[in-house]
Amino acid sequence: SFLFLSDAHSQDTSLFIGNKLIKQKVNYYDFSDPLKVNFEVIAWGGFKNPGKYLVPEGTTLIDLLTFAGFPPNSNLLEEVKLLRARDITSKYESSSVMKFNFQKFFDKETSNYTTENPLVKPGDILIIPLEVEKTFWDYFKEGLVIVGPVASIISLIITVNNSK
C-alpha cells in the first residue's frame, strides 16, 4: 500500500512514498521512484547541476555524482566529500565526513583500483571543490600569458628605435 502525499507541506521533505512530489524550485531535481521510499540529498560545488535531489532508496554515491553531472575537470573528483549527520536535524561533524577519490577512474595509467560506493542516506551532502587548487606552476603559466606579449612589444620598440 502507498501513502499518497497530495497535501505536502514544507516540513514534509524527509521521506516520500508513492506519488512524486512536484516542487517548483530552482536547482531541485526529482529522480524519485514511485515504488520506493524517496528522500532528499544535496550536491554542492563544481557539479554541472548542483542542488537538492529527490532520490529513491538504493541510490549510491556514484548514482548521485551522475545525476549532479560530472564537473568539466575530472581533477575535481579527487576531493569528493560525503557529509552525513546522525539524523537529518543534527550537526555535521568531522567524524561524519567521508572522503573519496573518483579521479582515478579517468586516469589513463590506472587500470587497477577499488573504490567504495556507499548508499546515500536522507540529508547527505555531497561536495566537490568549485575548482582545482592552483600550484606555483599554474600561476607561473598564467603569468607567462601576460609577460610574453609585453616582452614582444618591448622588443619591437627597441628594434624600431635601434634601426633609426
XYZ file of N, CA, C and O in Angstrom:
656
model
N 0.842 -1.182 0.000
C 0.000 0.000 0.000
C 0.879 1.234 0.000
O 1.959 1.236 0.563
N 0.372 2.296 -0.605
C 1.141 3.525 -0.742
C 0.506 4.638 0.063
O -0.709 4.706 0.227
N 1.358 5.521 0.516
C 0.924 6.748 1.168
C 1.054 7.839 0.128
O 2.143 8.104 -0.361
N -0.060 8.424 -0.284
C -0.014 9.468 -1.299
C -0.006 10.819 -0.619
O -0.817 11.093 0.264
N 0.915 11.672 -1.056
C 1.084 12.979 -0.433
C 0.482 14.054 -1.321
O 1.171 14.697 -2.075
N -0.792 14.242 -1.227
C -1.413 15.272 -2.048
C -1.360 16.620 -1.358
O -1.364 17.649 -2.007
N -1.321 16.638 -0.037
C -1.259 17.896 0.705
C 0.069 18.006 1.437
O 0.120 18.134 2.645
N 1.175 17.938 0.692
C 2.502 18.006 1.315
C 2.786 19.428 1.773
O 2.449 20.388 1.093
N 3.381 19.547 2.914
C 3.765 20.844 3.459
C 5.280 20.937 3.462
O 5.978 19.945 3.323
N 5.798 22.135 3.674
C 7.242 22.332 3.603
C 7.998 21.469 4.600
O 9.124 21.101 4.355
N 7.401 21.110 5.724
C 8.107 20.277 6.691
C 8.070 18.800 6.315
O 8.735 17.997 6.926
N 7.351 18.423 5.273
C 7.228 17.034 4.853
C 8.281 16.687 3.796
O 7.965 16.119 2.775
N 9.553 17.021 4.029
C 10.545 16.858 2.969
C 11.544 15.739 3.206
O 12.451 15.560 2.414
N 11.436 14.945 4.259
C 12.485 13.970 4.514
C 12.273 12.643 3.797
O 13.196 12.091 3.243
N 11.069 12.099 3.789
C 10.803 10.827 3.124
C 9.494 10.911 2.351
O 8.534 11.508 2.810
N 9.470 10.285 1.164
C 8.256 10.281 0.364
C 7.991 8.870 -0.104
O 8.898 8.177 -0.540
N 6.768 8.443 -0.036
C 6.376 7.131 -0.521
C 5.235 7.334 -1.502
O 4.301 8.070 -1.227
N 5.312 6.678 -2.643
C 4.200 6.757 -3.583
C 4.409 7.800 -4.643
O 5.459 7.882 -5.245
N 3.387 8.633 -4.894
C 3.432 9.624 -5.973
C 4.619 10.556 -5.822
O 5.042 10.877 -4.723
N 5.099 11.034 -6.963
C 6.176 12.015 -6.945
C 5.647 13.320 -6.385
O 4.534 13.738 -6.682
N 6.448 13.943 -5.565
C 6.112 15.268 -5.066
C 6.684 16.268 -6.060
O 7.875 16.239 -6.359
N 5.860 17.107 -6.594
C 6.322 18.061 -7.595
C 6.621 19.375 -6.896
O 5.775 19.932 -6.204
N 7.841 19.853 -7.063
C 8.249 21.119 -6.460
C 8.714 22.047 -7.562
O 9.406 21.628 -8.473
N 8.352 23.271 -7.455
C 8.780 24.281 -8.408
C 9.875 25.109 -7.751
O 9.632 26.175 -7.235
N 11.083 24.589 -7.754
C 12.212 25.280 -7.137
C 13.381 25.264 -8.103
O 13.538 24.349 -8.896
N 14.229 26.267 -7.977
C 15.453 26.307 -8.755
C 16.403 25.275 -8.165
O 16.513 25.138 -6.956
N 17.087 24.538 -9.023
C 18.066 23.525 -8.611
C 17.456 22.437 -7.738
O 18.092 21.952 -6.810
N 16.224 22.056 -8.024
C 15.591 20.919 -7.355
C 15.339 19.870 -8.421
O 14.674 20.134 -9.418
N 15.904 18.678 -8.226
C 15.843 17.632 -9.230
C 15.137 16.408 -8.664
O 15.470 15.930 -7.593
N 14.166 15.914 -9.397
C 13.336 14.797 -8.934
C 13.687 13.525 -9.696
O 13.342 13.372 -10.854
N 14.429 12.627 -9.041
C 14.763 11.320 -9.607
C 14.037 10.230 -8.819
O 14.480 9.092 -8.760
N 12.939 10.598 -8.204
C 12.225 9.675 -7.328
C 11.642 8.493 -8.098
O 11.460 8.546 -9.310
N 11.341 7.444 -7.354
C 10.726 6.238 -7.883
C 9.430 6.034 -7.105
O 9.467 5.874 -5.888
N 8.279 6.049 -7.758
C 7.004 5.943 -7.033
C 6.819 4.616 -6.304
O 5.951 4.502 -5.454
N 7.644 3.631 -6.605
C 7.506 2.334 -5.947
C 8.480 2.156 -4.784
O 8.546 1.076 -4.203
N 9.256 3.202 -4.479
C 10.245 3.120 -3.398
C 10.101 4.296 -2.453
O 9.437 5.281 -2.757
N 10.765 4.187 -1.309
C 10.866 5.318 -0.386
C 11.859 6.294 -0.995
O 12.930 5.905 -1.455
N 11.513 7.568 -1.036
C 12.359 8.597 -1.622
C 12.755 9.606 -0.558
O 11.994 9.847 0.391
N 13.921 10.198 -0.713
C 14.400 11.189 0.257
C 15.269 12.214 -0.457
O 15.657 12.021 -1.610
N 15.569 13.305 0.247
C 16.340 14.389 -0.342
C 17.798 14.336 0.094
O 18.106 14.050 1.248
N 18.675 14.620 -0.870
C 20.110 14.772 -0.638
C 20.547 16.026 -1.393
O 19.802 16.549 -2.228
N 21.754 16.496 -1.094
C 22.235 17.742 -1.697
C 23.582 17.505 -2.362
O 24.423 16.781 -1.837
N 23.797 18.129 -3.525
C 25.092 18.116 -4.220
C 25.569 19.562 -4.336
O 24.883 20.381 -4.944
N 26.722 19.859 -3.720
C 27.295 21.216 -3.724
C 28.617 21.217 -4.454
O 29.333 20.225 -4.475
N 28.969 22.351 -5.014
C 30.306 22.530 -5.568
C 30.323 22.619 -7.077
O 29.406 23.145 -7.691
N 31.379 22.061 -7.669
C 31.647 22.222 -9.091
C 30.891 21.292 -10.016
O 31.346 21.041 -11.122
N 29.752 20.782 -9.591
C 28.939 19.929 -10.463
C 28.314 20.760 -11.578
O 28.140 21.961 -11.445
N 27.912 20.106 -12.662
C 27.169 20.800 -13.718
C 25.798 21.225 -13.203
O 25.276 22.259 -13.591
N 25.195 20.398 -12.316
C 23.850 20.667 -11.804
C 23.820 20.549 -10.281
O 23.223 19.616 -9.745
N 24.442 21.492 -9.565
C 24.367 21.407 -8.107
C 22.945 21.681 -7.640
O 22.182 22.367 -8.323
N 22.569 21.125 -6.501
C 21.234 21.390 -5.986
C 20.752 20.294 -5.066
O 21.519 19.455 -4.592
N 19.456 20.309 -4.822
C 18.810 19.305 -3.972
C 18.187 18.257 -4.877
O 17.561 18.587 -5.884
N 18.348 16.995 -4.488
C 17.875 15.872 -5.291
C 16.928 15.002 -4.482
O 17.218 14.665 -3.344
N 15.815 14.653 -5.083
C 14.881 13.683 -4.514
C 15.211 12.353 -5.181
O 15.066 12.208 -6.401
N 15.741 11.406 -4.387
C 16.231 10.135 -4.933
C 15.584 8.968 -4.199
O 15.171 9.093 -3.051
N 15.518 7.801 -4.853
C 14.931 6.626 -4.201
C 15.952 5.900 -3.336
O 17.160 6.033 -3.524
N 15.436 5.116 -2.402
C 16.317 4.256 -1.619
C 17.111 3.385 -2.577
O 16.642 3.045 -3.658
N 18.337 3.055 -2.197
C 19.200 2.274 -3.069
C 20.081 3.121 -3.967
O 20.882 2.590 -4.725
N 19.954 4.447 -3.897
C 20.804 5.335 -4.684
C 22.205 5.328 -4.091
O 22.377 5.493 -2.892
N 23.205 5.140 -4.950
C 24.588 5.114 -4.486
C 25.256 6.469 -4.698
O 24.720 7.345 -5.388
N 26.446 6.588 -4.133
C 27.220 7.816 -4.293
C 27.522 8.078 -5.768
O 27.386 9.205 -6.244
N 27.890 7.039 -6.510
C 28.176 7.225 -7.940
C 26.908 7.595 -8.700
O 26.950 8.407 -9.628
N 25.758 7.067 -8.295
C 24.486 7.486 -8.910
C 24.299 8.991 -8.730
O 23.957 9.699 -9.680
N 24.514 9.473 -7.504
C 24.317 10.897 -7.222
C 25.321 11.752 -7.997
O 24.959 12.812 -8.516
N 26.566 11.293 -8.097
C 27.558 12.014 -8.914
C 27.071 12.114 -10.361
O 27.223 13.137 -11.014
N 26.484 11.039 -10.862
C 25.974 11.018 -12.233
C 24.789 11.958 -12.390
O 24.713 12.724 -13.357
N 23.856 11.924 -11.444
C 22.693 12.817 -11.508
C 23.131 14.284 -11.518
O 22.597 15.095 -12.255
N 24.099 14.615 -10.649
C 24.529 16.006 -10.493
C 25.380 16.490 -11.660
O 25.609 17.683 -11.806
N 25.837 15.594 -12.493
C 26.629 15.988 -13.652
C 28.087 16.141 -13.275
O 28.435 16.993 -12.474
N 28.916 15.290 -13.863
C 30.333 15.354 -13.549
C 30.887 16.729 -13.901
O 30.463 17.342 -14.870
N 31.856 17.206 -13.125
C 32.458 18.510 -13.428
C 33.274 18.447 -14.714
O 33.722 17.369 -15.114
N 33.479 19.575 -15.360
C 34.247 19.584 -16.606
C 35.704 19.150 -16.399
O 36.330 18.643 -17.302
N 36.228 19.329 -15.199
C 37.605 18.958 -14.896
C 37.585 17.742 -13.972
O 37.164 17.836 -12.818
N 38.049 16.595 -14.458
C 37.998 15.371 -13.642
C 38.883 15.452 -12.408
O 38.702 14.694 -11.463
N 39.842 16.390 -12.375
C 40.681 16.552 -11.180
C 39.858 16.980 -9.961
O 40.281 16.777 -8.828
N 38.701 17.573 -10.185
C 37.834 17.955 -9.062
C 37.308 16.723 -8.327
O 36.882 16.815 -7.182
N 37.342 15.574 -8.991
C 36.832 14.349 -8.377
C 37.828 13.704 -7.415
O 37.534 12.675 -6.821
N 39.005 14.318 -7.240
C 39.980 13.804 -6.271
C 39.525 14.067 -4.841
O 39.924 13.361 -3.929
N 38.745 15.101 -4.638
C 38.367 15.551 -3.296
C 36.859 15.472 -3.073
O 36.250 16.433 -2.634
N 36.256 14.340 -3.361
C 34.813 14.181 -3.160
C 34.564 13.924 -1.675
O 35.188 13.054 -1.074
N 33.667 14.713 -1.096
C 33.340 14.546 0.319
C 31.852 14.246 0.460
O 31.023 14.855 -0.223
N 31.531 13.321 1.337
C 30.146 12.998 1.657
C 29.940 13.305 3.135
O 30.570 12.688 3.986
N 29.111 14.302 3.419
C 28.811 14.674 4.797
C 27.540 13.973 5.216
O 26.530 14.035 4.509
N 27.584 13.335 6.367
C 26.424 12.604 6.850
C 26.203 12.956 8.312
O 27.079 12.785 9.148
N 25.018 13.449 8.621
C 24.661 13.755 10.001
C 24.067 12.498 10.642
O 23.615 11.590 9.947
N 24.072 12.453 11.964
C 23.486 11.290 12.651
C 22.000 11.181 12.354
O 21.455 10.109 12.208
N 21.347 12.314 12.290
C 19.960 12.371 11.836
C 19.809 13.679 11.076
O 20.706 14.508 11.077
N 18.706 13.853 10.405
C 18.541 14.983 9.495
C 18.691 16.338 10.194
O 19.149 17.288 9.612
N 18.357 16.408 11.466
C 18.401 17.700 12.153
C 19.698 17.940 12.918
O 19.899 19.012 13.438
N 20.598 16.940 13.004
C 21.800 17.130 13.816
C 22.906 17.835 13.055
O 22.794 18.120 11.863
N 24.003 18.097 13.754
C 25.150 18.782 13.169
C 25.945 17.823 12.286
O 25.928 16.625 12.482
N 26.660 18.419 11.343
C 27.621 17.655 10.555
C 28.954 17.809 11.270
O 29.397 18.908 11.538
N 29.582 16.703 11.592
C 30.841 16.722 12.323
C 31.926 16.090 11.459
O 31.638 15.327 10.546
N 33.174 16.407 11.806
C 34.278 15.874 11.011
C 34.274 14.349 10.992
O 34.693 13.738 10.015
N 33.778 13.729 12.051
C 33.733 12.265 12.078
C 32.705 11.700 11.106
O 32.727 10.525 10.780
N 31.803 12.553 10.627
C 30.781 12.082 9.696
C 31.102 12.458 8.247
O 30.253 12.363 7.384
N 32.347 12.883 7.991
C 32.762 13.248 6.640
C 33.553 12.093 6.046
O 34.550 11.649 6.608
N 33.092 11.592 4.922
C 33.794 10.523 4.213
C 34.421 11.128 2.960
O 33.777 11.935 2.292
N 35.662 10.749 2.665
C 36.359 11.297 1.502
C 36.591 10.197 0.475
O 36.891 9.058 0.835
N 36.440 10.574 -0.795
C 36.594 9.629 -1.902
C 37.405 10.270 -3.007
O 37.401 11.484 -3.175
N 38.101 9.430 -3.783
C 38.845 9.895 -4.947
C 38.328 9.141 -6.166
O 38.683 7.987 -6.388
N 37.475 9.795 -6.939
C 36.935 9.182 -8.151
C 37.702 9.602 -9.396
O 37.406 9.136 -10.488
N 38.721 10.464 -9.245
C 39.505 10.910 -10.387
C 40.255 9.741 -11.004
O 40.468 9.706 -12.203
N 40.615 8.757 -10.191
C 41.396 7.624 -10.704
C 40.638 6.843 -11.780
O 41.240 6.173 -12.593
N 39.316 6.942 -11.819
C 38.547 6.300 -12.887
C 38.906 6.882 -14.252
O 38.757 6.225 -15.266
N 39.347 8.137 -14.267
C 39.619 8.836 -15.521
C 41.106 8.902 -15.849
O 41.490 9.441 -16.866
N 41.944 8.344 -14.970
C 43.388 8.338 -15.178
C 43.753 7.251 -16.184
O 43.415 6.085 -15.995
N 44.437 7.616 -17.244
C 44.777 6.666 -18.308
C 45.723 5.572 -17.831
O 45.683 4.460 -18.326
N 46.581 5.895 -16.871
C 47.580 4.931 -16.426
C 47.066 3.962 -15.374
O 47.685 2.951 -15.107
N 45.951 4.266 -14.740
C 45.439 3.393 -13.688
C 44.478 2.383 -14.288
O 43.486 2.742 -14.894
N 44.798 1.106 -14.099
C 43.904 0.070 -14.605
C 43.361 -0.789 -13.462
O 42.453 -1.573 -13.655
N 43.932 -0.651 -12.282
C 43.509 -1.433 -11.123
C 43.144 -0.508 -9.979
O 43.983 0.274 -9.542
N 41.912 -0.577 -9.521
C 41.520 0.251 -8.389
C 40.288 -0.333 -7.728
O 39.537 -1.091 -8.317
N 40.136 0.029 -6.478
C 38.952 -0.353 -5.716
C 38.428 0.917 -5.076
O 39.198 1.690 -4.507
N 37.148 1.162 -5.187
C 36.551 2.364 -4.618
C 35.245 2.010 -3.944
O 34.449 1.243 -4.486
N 35.042 2.576 -2.770
C 33.760 2.403 -2.087
C 32.676 3.139 -2.860
O 32.937 4.175 -3.461
N 31.475 2.616 -2.809
C 30.325 3.260 -3.440
C 29.137 3.104 -2.490
O 28.217 2.324 -2.752
N 29.152 3.857 -1.381
C 28.101 3.675 -0.377
C 26.734 4.171 -0.848
O 26.638 4.984 -1.768
N 25.698 3.655 -0.200
C 24.355 4.169 -0.440
C 24.243 5.528 0.221
O 24.776 5.740 1.310
N 23.576 6.467 -0.451
C 23.332 7.758 0.180
C 22.133 7.620 1.100
O 21.276 6.752 0.914
N 22.090 8.496 2.102
C 21.019 8.474 3.090
C 20.354 9.846 3.153
O 20.935 10.838 2.701
N 19.143 9.908 3.719
C 18.461 11.197 3.806
C 19.332 12.248 4.486
O 19.967 11.989 5.502
N 19.392 13.435 3.875
C 20.144 14.547 4.444
C 21.614 14.566 4.082
O 22.326 15.494 4.467
N 22.110 13.570 3.347
C 23.519 13.565 2.957
C 23.820 14.779 2.075
O 22.970 15.229 1.295
N 25.052 15.279 2.207
C 25.523 16.375 1.360
C 26.782 15.904 0.650
O 27.750 15.502 1.294
N 26.761 15.938 -0.671
C 27.899 15.559 -1.495
C 28.587 16.839 -1.950
O 27.938 17.732 -2.493
N 29.899 16.926 -1.711
C 30.637 18.156 -2.019
C 31.861 17.837 -2.858
O 32.606 16.912 -2.550
N 32.057 18.618 -3.926
C 33.333 18.621 -4.637
C 33.779 20.078 -4.713
O 32.955 20.996 -4.648
N 35.093 20.315 -4.833
C 35.575 21.706 -4.913
C 34.994 22.422 -6.133
O 34.631 21.793 -7.120
N 34.929 23.746 -6.038
C 34.463 24.538 -7.178
C 35.504 24.560 -8.287
O 35.179 24.622 -9.457
N 36.765 24.528 -7.906
C 37.843 24.489 -8.891
C 39.051 23.836 -8.255
O 39.170 23.779 -7.036
N 39.947 23.357 -9.092
C 41.154 22.696 -8.619
C 42.076 23.736 -7.993
O 42.204 24.846 -8.515
N 42.710 23.373 -6.869
C 43.677 24.277 -6.251
C 44.841 24.486 -7.205
O 45.347 23.546 -7.794
N 45.265 25.737 -7.330
C 46.348 26.049 -8.252
C 47.698 25.861 -7.566
O 47.856 26.175 -6.392
N 48.645 25.392 -8.333
C 50.012 25.227 -7.839
C 50.842 26.422 -8.289
O 50.376 27.269 -9.077
N 52.083 26.481 -7.850
C 53.002 27.536 -8.273
C 53.112 27.564 -9.794
O 53.109 28.623 -10.419
N 53.206 26.380 -10.421
C 53.380 26.308 -11.874
C 52.151 26.803 -12.624
O 52.266 27.375 -13.717
N 50.974 26.616 -12.043
C 49.760 27.155 -12.672
C 49.816 28.681 -12.711
O 49.504 29.302 -13.730
N 50.223 29.288 -11.592
C 50.353 30.750 -11.548
C 51.468 31.223 -12.483
O 51.351 32.260 -13.139
N 52.560 30.464 -12.550
C 53.677 30.803 -13.430
C 53.216 30.821 -14.887
O 53.527 31.754 -15.637
N 52.452 29.791 -15.297
C 51.946 29.730 -16.683
C 51.000 30.896 -16.968
O 51.028 31.469 -18.057
N 50.161 31.257 -15.992
C 49.259 32.393 -16.193
C 50.051 33.684 -16.357
O 49.685 34.557 -17.136
N 51.146 33.805 -15.603
C 51.998 34.993 -15.707
C 52.664 35.092 -17.064
O 52.819 36.185 -17.612
N 53.050 33.946 -17.629
C 53.685 33.950 -18.944
C 52.747 34.453 -20.031
O 53.189 35.050 -21.015
N 51.470 34.224 -19.866
C 50.492 34.690 -20.846
C 50.527 36.215 -20.944
O 50.373 36.786 -22.021
N 50.790 36.872 -19.824
C 50.855 38.340 -19.812
C 52.256 38.821 -20.176
O 52.422 39.738 -20.980
N 53.283 38.177 -19.610
C 54.663 38.614 -19.804
C 55.106 38.425 -21.249
O 55.823 39.277 -21.806
N 54.698 37.341 -21.896
C 55.113 37.060 -23.277
C 54.782 38.186 -24.245
O 55.680 38.725 -24.910
N 53.522 38.584 -24.361
C 53.181 39.678 -25.286
C 53.834 41.011 -24.907
O 54.265 41.761 -25.793
N 53.945 41.293 -23.609
C 54.586 42.548 -23.178
C 56.052 42.540 -23.603
O 56.570 43.542 -24.116
N 56.743 41.413 -23.418
C 58.150 41.318 -23.821
C 58.286 41.477 -25.332
O 59.241 42.119 -25.820
N 57.348 40.931 -26.098
C 57.384 41.069 -27.560
C 57.231 42.524 -27.980
O 57.943 43.000 -28.878
N 56.338 43.247 -27.340
C 56.121 44.665 -27.672
C 57.362 45.479 -27.334
O 57.807 46.327 -28.121
N 57.948 45.217 -26.162
C 59.162 45.940 -25.757
C 60.298 45.644 -26.751
O 61.030 46.547 -27.159
N 60.440 44.384 -27.157
C 61.462 44.004 -28.120
C 61.249 44.717 -29.447
O 62.203 45.185 -30.081
N 59.995 44.813 -29.889
C 59.682 45.506 -31.138
C 60.054 46.979 -31.050
O 60.648 47.539 -31.962
N 59.712 47.613 -29.911
C 60.028 49.042 -29.727
C 61.524 49.257 -29.737
O 62.038 50.194 -30.396
N 62.281 48.396 -29.067
C 63.733 48.527 -29.045
C 64.311 48.336 -30.448
O 65.196 49.075 -30.890
N 63.794 47.364 -31.185
C 64.275 47.097 -32.536
C 64.001 48.278 -33.457
O 64.859 48.700 -34.234
N 62.809 48.865 -33.374
C 62.444 50.019 -34.203
C 63.340 51.203 -33.843
O 63.822 51.931 -34.739
N 63.583 51.460 -32.555
C 64.420 52.591 -32.127
C 65.876 52.389 -32.553
O 66.555 53.351 -32.873
N 66.384 51.146 -32.527
C 67.770 50.902 -32.912
C 67.992 50.988 -34.423
O 69.100 51.228 -34.887
N 66.921 50.786 -35.207
C 67.076 50.832 -36.667
C 67.052 52.245 -37.216
O 67.322 52.459 -38.384
N 66.743 53.242 -36.397
C 66.691 54.634 -36.860
C 68.031 55.251 -36.928
O 68.996 55.153 -36.454
